[in-house]
GROMACS .gro file of C-alpha atoms in nm:
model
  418
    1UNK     CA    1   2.991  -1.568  -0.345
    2UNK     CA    2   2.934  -1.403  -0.670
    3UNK     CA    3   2.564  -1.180  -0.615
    4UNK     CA    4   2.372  -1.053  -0.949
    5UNK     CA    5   2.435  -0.676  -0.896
    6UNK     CA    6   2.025  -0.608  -0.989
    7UNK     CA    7   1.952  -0.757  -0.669
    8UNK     CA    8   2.026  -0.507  -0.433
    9UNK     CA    9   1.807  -0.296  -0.649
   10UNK     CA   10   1.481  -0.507  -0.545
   11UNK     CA   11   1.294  -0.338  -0.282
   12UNK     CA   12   0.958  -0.418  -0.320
   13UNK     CA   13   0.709  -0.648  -0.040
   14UNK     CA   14   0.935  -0.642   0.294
   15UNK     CA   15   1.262  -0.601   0.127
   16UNK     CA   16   1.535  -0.392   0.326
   17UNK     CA   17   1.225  -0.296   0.538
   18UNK     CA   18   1.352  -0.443   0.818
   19UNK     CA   19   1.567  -0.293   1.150
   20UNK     CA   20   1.909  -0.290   1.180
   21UNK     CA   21   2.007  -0.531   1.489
   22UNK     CA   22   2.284  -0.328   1.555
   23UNK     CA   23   2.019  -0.061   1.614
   24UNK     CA   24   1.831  -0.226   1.892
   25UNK     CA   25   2.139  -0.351   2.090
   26UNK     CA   26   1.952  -0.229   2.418
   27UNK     CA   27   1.742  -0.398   2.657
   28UNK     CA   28   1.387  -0.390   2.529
   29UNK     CA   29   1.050  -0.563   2.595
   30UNK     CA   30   0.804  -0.706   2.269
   31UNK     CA   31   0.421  -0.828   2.444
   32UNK     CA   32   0.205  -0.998   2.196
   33UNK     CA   33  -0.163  -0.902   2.187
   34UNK     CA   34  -0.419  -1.109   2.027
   35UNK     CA   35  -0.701  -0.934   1.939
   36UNK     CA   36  -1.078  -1.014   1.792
   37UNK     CA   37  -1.217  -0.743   1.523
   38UNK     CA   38  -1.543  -0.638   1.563
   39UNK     CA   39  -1.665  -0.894   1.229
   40UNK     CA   40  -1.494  -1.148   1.500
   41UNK     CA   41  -1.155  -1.236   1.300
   42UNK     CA   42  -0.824  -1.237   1.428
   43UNK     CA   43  -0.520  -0.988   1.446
   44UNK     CA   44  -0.231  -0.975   1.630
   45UNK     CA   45  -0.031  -0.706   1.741
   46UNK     CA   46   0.307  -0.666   1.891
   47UNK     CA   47   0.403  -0.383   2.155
   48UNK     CA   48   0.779  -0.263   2.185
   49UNK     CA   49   0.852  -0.097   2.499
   50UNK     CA   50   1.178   0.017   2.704
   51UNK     CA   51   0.990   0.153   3.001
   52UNK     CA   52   0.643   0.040   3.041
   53UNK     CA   53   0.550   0.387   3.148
   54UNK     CA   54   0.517   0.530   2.744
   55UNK     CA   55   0.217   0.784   2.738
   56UNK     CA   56   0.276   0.806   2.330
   57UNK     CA   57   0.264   0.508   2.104
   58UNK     CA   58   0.337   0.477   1.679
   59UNK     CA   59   0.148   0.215   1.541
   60UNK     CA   60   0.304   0.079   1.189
   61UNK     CA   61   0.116  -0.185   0.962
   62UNK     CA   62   0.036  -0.251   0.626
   63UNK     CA   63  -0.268  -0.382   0.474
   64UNK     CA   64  -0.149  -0.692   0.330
   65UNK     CA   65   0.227  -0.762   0.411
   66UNK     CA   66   0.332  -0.829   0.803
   67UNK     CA   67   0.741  -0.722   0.936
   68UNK     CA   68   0.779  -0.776   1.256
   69UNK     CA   69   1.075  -0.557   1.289
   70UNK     CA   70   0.976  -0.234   1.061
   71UNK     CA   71   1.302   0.003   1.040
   72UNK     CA   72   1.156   0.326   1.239
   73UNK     CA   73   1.080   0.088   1.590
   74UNK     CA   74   1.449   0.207   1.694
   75UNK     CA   75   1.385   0.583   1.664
   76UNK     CA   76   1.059   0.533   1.796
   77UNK     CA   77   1.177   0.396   2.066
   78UNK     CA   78   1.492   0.635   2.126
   79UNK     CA   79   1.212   0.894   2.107
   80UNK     CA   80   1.090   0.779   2.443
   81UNK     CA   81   0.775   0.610   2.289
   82UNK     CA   82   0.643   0.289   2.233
   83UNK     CA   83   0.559   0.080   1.926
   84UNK     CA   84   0.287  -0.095   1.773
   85UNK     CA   85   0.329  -0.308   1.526
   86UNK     CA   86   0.050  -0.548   1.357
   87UNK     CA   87  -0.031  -0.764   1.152
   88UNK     CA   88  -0.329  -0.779   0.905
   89UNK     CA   89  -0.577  -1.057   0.883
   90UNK     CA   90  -0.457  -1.076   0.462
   91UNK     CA   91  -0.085  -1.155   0.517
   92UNK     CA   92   0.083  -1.214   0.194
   93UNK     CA   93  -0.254  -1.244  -0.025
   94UNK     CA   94  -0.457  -1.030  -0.217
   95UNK     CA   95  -0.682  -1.256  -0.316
   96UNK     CA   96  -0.899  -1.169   0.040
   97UNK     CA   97  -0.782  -0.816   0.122
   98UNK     CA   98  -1.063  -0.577   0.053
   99UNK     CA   99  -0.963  -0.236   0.277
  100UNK     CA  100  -1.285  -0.147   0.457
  101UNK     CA  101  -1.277  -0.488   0.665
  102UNK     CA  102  -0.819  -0.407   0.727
  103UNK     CA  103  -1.014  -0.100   0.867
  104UNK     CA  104  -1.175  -0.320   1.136
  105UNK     CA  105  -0.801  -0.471   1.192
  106UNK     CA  106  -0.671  -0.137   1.220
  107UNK     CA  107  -1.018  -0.062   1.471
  108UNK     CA  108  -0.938  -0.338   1.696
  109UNK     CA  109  -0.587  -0.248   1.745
  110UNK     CA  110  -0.648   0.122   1.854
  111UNK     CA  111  -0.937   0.053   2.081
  112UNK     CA  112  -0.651  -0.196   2.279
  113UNK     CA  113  -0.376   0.072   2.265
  114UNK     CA  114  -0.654   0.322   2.388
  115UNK     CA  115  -0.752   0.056   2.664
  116UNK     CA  116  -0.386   0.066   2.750
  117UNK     CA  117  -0.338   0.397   2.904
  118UNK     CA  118  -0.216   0.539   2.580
  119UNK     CA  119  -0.300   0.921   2.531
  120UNK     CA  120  -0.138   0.988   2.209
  121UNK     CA  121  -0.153   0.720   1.910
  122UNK     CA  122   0.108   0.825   1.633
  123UNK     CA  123  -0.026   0.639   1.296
  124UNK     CA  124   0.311   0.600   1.074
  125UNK     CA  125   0.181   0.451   0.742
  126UNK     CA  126   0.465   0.338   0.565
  127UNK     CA  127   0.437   0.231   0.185
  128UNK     CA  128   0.124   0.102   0.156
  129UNK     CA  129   0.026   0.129   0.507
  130UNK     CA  130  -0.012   0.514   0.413
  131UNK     CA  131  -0.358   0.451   0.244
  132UNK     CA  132  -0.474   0.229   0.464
  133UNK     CA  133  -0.379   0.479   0.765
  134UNK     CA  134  -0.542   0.774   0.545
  135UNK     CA  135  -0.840   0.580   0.503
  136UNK     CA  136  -0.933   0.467   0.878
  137UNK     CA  137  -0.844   0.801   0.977
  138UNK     CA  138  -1.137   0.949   0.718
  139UNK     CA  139  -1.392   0.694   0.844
  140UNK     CA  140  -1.259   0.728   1.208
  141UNK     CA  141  -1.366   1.113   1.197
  142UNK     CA  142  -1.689   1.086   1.041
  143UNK     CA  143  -1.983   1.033   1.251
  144UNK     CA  144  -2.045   0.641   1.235
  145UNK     CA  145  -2.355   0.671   1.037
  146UNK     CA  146  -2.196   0.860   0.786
  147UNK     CA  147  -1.938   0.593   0.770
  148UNK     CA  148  -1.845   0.313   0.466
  149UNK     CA  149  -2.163   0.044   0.459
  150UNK     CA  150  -2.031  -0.206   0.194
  151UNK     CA  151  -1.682  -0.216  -0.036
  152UNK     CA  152  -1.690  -0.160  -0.357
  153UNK     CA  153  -1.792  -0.505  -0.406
  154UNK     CA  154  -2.118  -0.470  -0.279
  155UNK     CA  155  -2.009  -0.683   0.062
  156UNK     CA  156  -2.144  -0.501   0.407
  157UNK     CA  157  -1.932  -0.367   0.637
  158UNK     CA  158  -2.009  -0.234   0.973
  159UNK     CA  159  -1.782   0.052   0.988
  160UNK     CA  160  -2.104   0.228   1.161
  161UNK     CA  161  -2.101  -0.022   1.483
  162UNK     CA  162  -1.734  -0.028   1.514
  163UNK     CA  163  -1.551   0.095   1.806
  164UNK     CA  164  -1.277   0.275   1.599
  165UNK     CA  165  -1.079   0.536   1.778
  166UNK     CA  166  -0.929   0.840   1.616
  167UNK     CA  167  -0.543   0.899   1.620
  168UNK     CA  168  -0.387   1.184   1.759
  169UNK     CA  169  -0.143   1.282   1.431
  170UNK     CA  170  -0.004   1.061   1.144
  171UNK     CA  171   0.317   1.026   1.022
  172UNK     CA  172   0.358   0.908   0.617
  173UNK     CA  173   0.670   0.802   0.509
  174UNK     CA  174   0.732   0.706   0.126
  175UNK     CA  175   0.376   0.674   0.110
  176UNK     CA  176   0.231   0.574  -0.287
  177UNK     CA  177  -0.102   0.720  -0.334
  178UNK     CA  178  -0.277   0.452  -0.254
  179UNK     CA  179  -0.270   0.071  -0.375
  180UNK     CA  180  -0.493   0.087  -0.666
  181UNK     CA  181  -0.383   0.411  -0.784
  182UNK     CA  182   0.014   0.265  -0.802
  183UNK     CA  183  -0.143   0.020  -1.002
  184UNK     CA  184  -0.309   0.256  -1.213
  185UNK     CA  185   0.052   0.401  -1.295
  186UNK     CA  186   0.185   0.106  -1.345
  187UNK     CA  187  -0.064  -0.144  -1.520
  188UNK     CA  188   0.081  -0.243  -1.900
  189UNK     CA  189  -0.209  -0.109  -2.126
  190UNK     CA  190  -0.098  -0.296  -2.416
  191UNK     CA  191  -0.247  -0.625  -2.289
  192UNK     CA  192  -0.536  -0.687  -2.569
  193UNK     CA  193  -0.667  -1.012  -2.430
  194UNK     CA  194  -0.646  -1.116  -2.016
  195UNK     CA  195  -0.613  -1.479  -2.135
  196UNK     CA  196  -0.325  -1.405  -2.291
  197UNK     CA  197  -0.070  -1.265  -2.074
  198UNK     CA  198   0.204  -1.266  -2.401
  199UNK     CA  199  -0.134  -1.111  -2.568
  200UNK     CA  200  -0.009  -0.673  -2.715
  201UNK     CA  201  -0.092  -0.405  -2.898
  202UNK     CA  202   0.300  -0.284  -3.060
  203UNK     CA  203   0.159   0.113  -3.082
  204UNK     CA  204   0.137   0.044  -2.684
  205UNK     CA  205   0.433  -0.136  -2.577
  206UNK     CA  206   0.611   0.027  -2.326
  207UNK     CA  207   0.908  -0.192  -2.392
  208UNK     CA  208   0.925  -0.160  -2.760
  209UNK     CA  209   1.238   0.054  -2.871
  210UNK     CA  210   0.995   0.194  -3.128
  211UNK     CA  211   0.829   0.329  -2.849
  212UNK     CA  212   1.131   0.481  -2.663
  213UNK     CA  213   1.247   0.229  -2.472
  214UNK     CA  214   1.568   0.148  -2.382
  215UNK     CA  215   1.742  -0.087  -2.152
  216UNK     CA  216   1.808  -0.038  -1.809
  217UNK     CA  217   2.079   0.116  -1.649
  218UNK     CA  218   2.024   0.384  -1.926
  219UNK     CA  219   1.684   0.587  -1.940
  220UNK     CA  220   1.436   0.528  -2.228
  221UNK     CA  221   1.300   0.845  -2.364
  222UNK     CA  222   0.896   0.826  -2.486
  223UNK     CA  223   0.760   1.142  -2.638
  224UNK     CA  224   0.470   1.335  -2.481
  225UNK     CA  225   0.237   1.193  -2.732
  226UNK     CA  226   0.275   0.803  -2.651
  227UNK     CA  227   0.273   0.905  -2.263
  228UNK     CA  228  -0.033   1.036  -2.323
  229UNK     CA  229  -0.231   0.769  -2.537
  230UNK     CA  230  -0.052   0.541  -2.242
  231UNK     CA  231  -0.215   0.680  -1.951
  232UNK     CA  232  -0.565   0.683  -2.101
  233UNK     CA  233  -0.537   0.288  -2.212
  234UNK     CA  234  -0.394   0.255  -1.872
  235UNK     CA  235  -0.774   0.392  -1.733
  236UNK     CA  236  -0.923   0.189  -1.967
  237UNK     CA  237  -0.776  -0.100  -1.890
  238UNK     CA  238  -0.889  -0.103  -1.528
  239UNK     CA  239  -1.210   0.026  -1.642
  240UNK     CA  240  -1.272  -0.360  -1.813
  241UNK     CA  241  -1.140  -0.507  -1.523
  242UNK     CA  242  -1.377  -0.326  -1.339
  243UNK     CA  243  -1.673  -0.417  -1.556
  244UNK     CA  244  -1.516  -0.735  -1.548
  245UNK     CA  245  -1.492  -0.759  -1.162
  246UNK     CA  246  -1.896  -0.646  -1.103
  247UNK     CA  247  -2.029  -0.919  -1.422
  248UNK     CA  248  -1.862  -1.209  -1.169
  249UNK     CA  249  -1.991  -1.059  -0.883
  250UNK     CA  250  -2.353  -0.996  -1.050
  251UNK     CA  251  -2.345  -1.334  -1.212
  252UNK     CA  252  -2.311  -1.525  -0.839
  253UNK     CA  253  -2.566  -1.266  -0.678
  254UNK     CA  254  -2.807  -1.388  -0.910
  255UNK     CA  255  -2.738  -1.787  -0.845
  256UNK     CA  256  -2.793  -1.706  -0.533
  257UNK     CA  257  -3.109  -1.515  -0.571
  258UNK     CA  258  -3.232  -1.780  -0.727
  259UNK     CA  259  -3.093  -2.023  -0.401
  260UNK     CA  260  -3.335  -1.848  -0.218
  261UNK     CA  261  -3.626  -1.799  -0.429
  262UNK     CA  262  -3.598  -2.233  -0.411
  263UNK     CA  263  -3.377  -2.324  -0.727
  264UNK     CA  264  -3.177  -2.586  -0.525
  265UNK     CA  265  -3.023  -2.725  -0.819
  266UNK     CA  266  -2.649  -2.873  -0.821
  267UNK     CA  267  -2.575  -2.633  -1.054
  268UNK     CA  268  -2.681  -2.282  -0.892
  269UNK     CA  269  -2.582  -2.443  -0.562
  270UNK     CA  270  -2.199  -2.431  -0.764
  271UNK     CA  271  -2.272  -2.077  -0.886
  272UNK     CA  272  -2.360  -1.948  -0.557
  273UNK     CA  273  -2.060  -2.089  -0.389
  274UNK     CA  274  -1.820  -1.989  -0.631
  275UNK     CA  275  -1.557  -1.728  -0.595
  276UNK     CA  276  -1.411  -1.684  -0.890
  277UNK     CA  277  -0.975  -1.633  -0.900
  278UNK     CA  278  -0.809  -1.443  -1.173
  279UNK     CA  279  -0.449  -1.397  -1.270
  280UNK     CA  280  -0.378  -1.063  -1.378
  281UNK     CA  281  -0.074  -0.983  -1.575
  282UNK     CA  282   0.157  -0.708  -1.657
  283UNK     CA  283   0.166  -0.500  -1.363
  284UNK     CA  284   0.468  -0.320  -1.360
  285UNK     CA  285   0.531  -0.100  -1.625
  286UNK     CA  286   0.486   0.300  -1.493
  287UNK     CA  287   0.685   0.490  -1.774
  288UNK     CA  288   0.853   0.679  -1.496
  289UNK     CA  289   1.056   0.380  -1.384
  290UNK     CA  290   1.253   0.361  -1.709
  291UNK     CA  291   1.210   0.725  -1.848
  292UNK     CA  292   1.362   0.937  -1.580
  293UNK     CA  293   1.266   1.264  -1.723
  294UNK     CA  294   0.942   1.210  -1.649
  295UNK     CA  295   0.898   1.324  -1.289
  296UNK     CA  296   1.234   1.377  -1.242
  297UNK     CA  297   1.405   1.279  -0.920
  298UNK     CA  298   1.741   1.045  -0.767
  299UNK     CA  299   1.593   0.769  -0.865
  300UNK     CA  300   1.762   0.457  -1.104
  301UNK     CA  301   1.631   0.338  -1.367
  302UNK     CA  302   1.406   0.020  -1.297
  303UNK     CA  303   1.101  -0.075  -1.043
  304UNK     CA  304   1.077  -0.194  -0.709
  305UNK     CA  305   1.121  -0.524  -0.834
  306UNK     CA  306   1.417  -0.464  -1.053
  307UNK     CA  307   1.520  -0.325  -1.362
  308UNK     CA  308   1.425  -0.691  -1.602
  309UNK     CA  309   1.036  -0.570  -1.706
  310UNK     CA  310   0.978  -0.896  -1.782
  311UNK     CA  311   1.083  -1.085  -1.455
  312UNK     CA  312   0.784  -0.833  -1.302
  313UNK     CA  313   0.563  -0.809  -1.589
  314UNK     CA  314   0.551  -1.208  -1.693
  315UNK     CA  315   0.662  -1.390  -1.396
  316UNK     CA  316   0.529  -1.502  -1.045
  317UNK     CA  317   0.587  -1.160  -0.846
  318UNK     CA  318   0.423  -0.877  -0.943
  319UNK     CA  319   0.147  -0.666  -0.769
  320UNK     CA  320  -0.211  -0.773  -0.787
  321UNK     CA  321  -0.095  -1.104  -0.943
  322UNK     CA  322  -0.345  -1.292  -0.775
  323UNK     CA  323  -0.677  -1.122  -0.715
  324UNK     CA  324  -1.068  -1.205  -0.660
  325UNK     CA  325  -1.349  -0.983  -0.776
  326UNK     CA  326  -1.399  -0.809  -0.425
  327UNK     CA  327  -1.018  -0.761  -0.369
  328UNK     CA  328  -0.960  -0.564  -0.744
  329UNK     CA  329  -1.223  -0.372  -0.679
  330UNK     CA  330  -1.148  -0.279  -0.308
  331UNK     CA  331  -0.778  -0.253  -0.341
  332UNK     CA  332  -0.644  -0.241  -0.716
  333UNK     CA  333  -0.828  -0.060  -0.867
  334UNK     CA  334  -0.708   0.304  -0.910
  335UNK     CA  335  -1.066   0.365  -1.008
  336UNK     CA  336  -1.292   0.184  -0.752
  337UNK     CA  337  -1.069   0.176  -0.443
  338UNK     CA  338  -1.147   0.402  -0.151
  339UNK     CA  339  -0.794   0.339   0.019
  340UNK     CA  340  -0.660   0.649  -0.197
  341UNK     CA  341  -0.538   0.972  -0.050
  342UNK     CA  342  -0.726   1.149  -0.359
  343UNK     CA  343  -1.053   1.019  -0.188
  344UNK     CA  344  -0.961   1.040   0.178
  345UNK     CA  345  -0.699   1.311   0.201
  346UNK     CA  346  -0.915   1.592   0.238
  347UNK     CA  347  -1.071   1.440   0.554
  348UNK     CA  348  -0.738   1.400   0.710
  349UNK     CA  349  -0.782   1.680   0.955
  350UNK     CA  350  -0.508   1.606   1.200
  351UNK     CA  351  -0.140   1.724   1.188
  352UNK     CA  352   0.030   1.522   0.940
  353UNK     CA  353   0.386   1.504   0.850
  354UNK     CA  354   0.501   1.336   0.515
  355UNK     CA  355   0.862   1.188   0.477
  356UNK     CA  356   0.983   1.111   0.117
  357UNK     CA  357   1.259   0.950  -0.023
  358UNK     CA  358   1.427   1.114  -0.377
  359UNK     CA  359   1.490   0.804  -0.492
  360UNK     CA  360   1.192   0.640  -0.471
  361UNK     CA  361   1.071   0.385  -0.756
  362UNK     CA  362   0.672   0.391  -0.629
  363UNK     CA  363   0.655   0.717  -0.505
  364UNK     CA  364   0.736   1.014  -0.760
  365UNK     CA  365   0.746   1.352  -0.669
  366UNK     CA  366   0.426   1.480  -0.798
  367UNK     CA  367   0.253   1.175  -0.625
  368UNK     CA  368   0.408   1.344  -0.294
  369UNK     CA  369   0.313   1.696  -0.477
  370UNK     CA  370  -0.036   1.532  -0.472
  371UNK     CA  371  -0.034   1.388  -0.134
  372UNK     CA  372   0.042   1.670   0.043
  373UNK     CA  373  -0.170   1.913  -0.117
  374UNK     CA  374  -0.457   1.713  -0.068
  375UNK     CA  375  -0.397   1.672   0.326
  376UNK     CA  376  -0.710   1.863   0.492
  377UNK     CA  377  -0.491   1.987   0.754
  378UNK     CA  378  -0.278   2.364   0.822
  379UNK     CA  379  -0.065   2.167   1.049
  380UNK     CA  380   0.106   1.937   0.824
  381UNK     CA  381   0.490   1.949   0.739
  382UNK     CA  382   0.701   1.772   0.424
  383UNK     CA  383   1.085   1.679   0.397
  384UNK     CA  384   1.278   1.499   0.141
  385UNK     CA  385   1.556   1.267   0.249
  386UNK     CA  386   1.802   1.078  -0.009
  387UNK     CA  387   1.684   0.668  -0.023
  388UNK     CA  388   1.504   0.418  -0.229
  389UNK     CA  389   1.189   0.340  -0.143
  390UNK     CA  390   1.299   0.243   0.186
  391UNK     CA  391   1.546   0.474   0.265
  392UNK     CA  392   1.849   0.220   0.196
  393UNK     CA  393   2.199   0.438   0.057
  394UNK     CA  394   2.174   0.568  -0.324
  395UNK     CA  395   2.512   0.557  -0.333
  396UNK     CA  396   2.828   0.350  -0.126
  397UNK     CA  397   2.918   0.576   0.204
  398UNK     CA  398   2.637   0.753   0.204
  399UNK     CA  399   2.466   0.747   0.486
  400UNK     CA  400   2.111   0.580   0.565
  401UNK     CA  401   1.817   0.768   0.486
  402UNK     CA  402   1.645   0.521   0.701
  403UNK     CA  403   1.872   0.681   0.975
  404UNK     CA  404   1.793   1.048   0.862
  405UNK     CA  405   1.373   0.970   0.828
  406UNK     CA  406   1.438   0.825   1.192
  407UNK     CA  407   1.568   1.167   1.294
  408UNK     CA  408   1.308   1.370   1.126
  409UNK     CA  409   1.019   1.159   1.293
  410UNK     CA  410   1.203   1.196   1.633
  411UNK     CA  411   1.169   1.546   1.618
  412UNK     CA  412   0.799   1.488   1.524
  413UNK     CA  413   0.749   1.303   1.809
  414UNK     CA  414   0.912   1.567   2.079
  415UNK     CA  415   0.790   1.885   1.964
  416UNK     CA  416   0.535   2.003   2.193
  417UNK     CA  417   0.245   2.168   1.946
  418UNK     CA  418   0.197   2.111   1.574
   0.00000   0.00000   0.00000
């Protein structure tokens, strides 16, 4: 079967996240757990075990995608522990994912592993599981009244009332700096109209050859000055969606205001009731993925979803294609969002070990820079390993950097003080 070579290069959402079979060729036992949040949804959680008798457990998730079979379980369990994996109540969606209620997912699940017989929970945020991980562990340390009362959005939250357990260490590997901040690097500035997703301003075009850029496999070269007009229309582009996001949510608060202050009318009944769905367009265009000067590192030239801009930028898959008010706000934007490392990292007390990958397409090197200065631990460690985003081969015989990260956190996982 002939395969378009540019496929292998797509590893973004769950592709090549997944174990190895080969790799879990022994016996081993998975338990479901269903389990009610504390705002009464629904998560479910699966436990991989080869004794029963595990005292340590790694808990892997991500805030709005859902792999049964995450890559690490077979080191974890080699490592003598067991795994957690679960799912979030937003699989597959952004249009509902706002972080501080995943929190309550992530709440529900450590309170069970806790009610287990656990005595040391290892969080392993992978990807975007990383922010989310960063950010329960920030509210999970504060004293509940200190904690997150409504999301950006305005919506209430009862982080305060929630049971939500504090891990014993945390494990990131190829973590981004949180969701809204990769969008941040990687929203298209030259949009000039949101109606108009073919809508652009030339002087801004990252894939104008005026502009520097060059087809993929080679690297496009954009001088210092463009890069930086780019990054601040980048900010101000998410600053209009943001003022964009709070005018929808302040135009329904006021319908229903007015619900309740007796206007019964059809009409503000509507307004009340209405959530209102945007598409949002050109999302994947961070000037590192085709310049490779620019925070230099083994990566290719391209994104996680390829190296065609357009197939991201224009068609169906992209990041944040689908999003309400409350979800921008909580989750994409690099502005609003609280799931960022810049905003929780410093309350990450606990020992903390970061695993990159060189060739990484999401994750750049002074994103990791970032990262792990801004840990608020002395017990933290860093290592590089060669791999894309998720540690598949940069180059034929080489061997798996999923492999080698499984190492590293095994040796994580057995050493006796941090």
């Amino acid at each position: 079967m002939n395969q378009d070579p540019d496929k292998g290069k797509v590893t973004a959402g769950l592709r090549g996240a997944g174990w190895n079979p080969a790799r879990m060729d022994r016996p081993f036992r998975t338990t479901p757990y269903a389990l009610r949040t504390a705002d009464a949804q629904r998560t479910l959680g699966l436990l991989y075990s080869q004794s029963g008798h595990e005292k340590t457990v790694v808990c892997l998730m991500h805030p709005r995608e859902f792999i049964g079979t995450p890559y690490l379980v077979p080191d974890v369990l080699d490592a003598g522990c067991a795994a957690w994996v679960q799912a979030p109540r937003a699989i597959g969606t952004d249009l509902r994912l706002e972080h501080e209620a995943a929190l309550l997912d992530v709440a529900a699940g450590m309170a069970h592993l806790r009610q287990l017989g656990f005595t040391r929970i290892v969080l392993l945020g992978n990807s975007g599981g990383a922010g989310l991980y960063a950010f329960y562990t920030q509210q999970s340390l504060r004293a509940p009244a200190s904690r997150i009362t409504r999301t950006p959005g305005g919506r209430p939250v009862k982080l305060a009332e929630a049971d939500m357990p504090a891990p014993d260490d945390l494990v990131f590997v190829s973590p981004h700096p949180g969701q809204g901040q990769l969008l941040l690097n990687g929203i298209d500035p030259s949009v000039t109209d949101e109606n108009d997703p073919f809508s652009v301003d030339p002087s801004l075009d990252p894939f104008d050859a005026a502009n520097g850029f060059v087809p993929a496999p080679a690297s496009s070269r954009y001088s210092p000055e463009f890069v930086a007009a780019y990054r601040a229309a980048q900010h101000a582009r998410v600053e209009r969606l943001d003022a964009r996001a709070h005018a929808m949510l302040a135009e329904r608060a006021r319908a229903r205001q007015q619900l309740k202050s007796g206007d019964g009318s059809k009409a503000t009944r509507q307004r009340a009731a209405h959530t209102q769905i945007s598409l949002l367009w050109r999302t994947d265009a961070d000037l590192r993925c085709w310049d490779l000067s620019l925070d230099p590192s083994d990566r290719e030239a391209g994104t996680l979803w390829g190296r065609d801009p357009y197939a991201s930028n224009y068609g169906s898959v992209g990041f944040a294609r689908m999003i309400t008010p409350e979800s921008w706000l909580s989750t994409w934007s690099g502005i609003s969002s609280n799931a960022s490392f810049a905003k929780c990292g410093a309350e990450v007390t606990l020992p903390s070990f970061v695993i990159e990958y060189t060739g990484d397409q999401a994750a750049f090197p002074s994103d990791m820079d970032a990262i792990y200065t801004c840990l608020g631990t002395s017990a933290k460690r860093r290592e590089r390993v060669r791999g894309n985003h998720h540690g598949q081969p940069l180059a034929a015989g080489e061997e798996s950097g999923q492999v080698l990260a499984g190492r590293l956190l095994q040796e994580w996982l057995h050493a006796p003080s941090k």
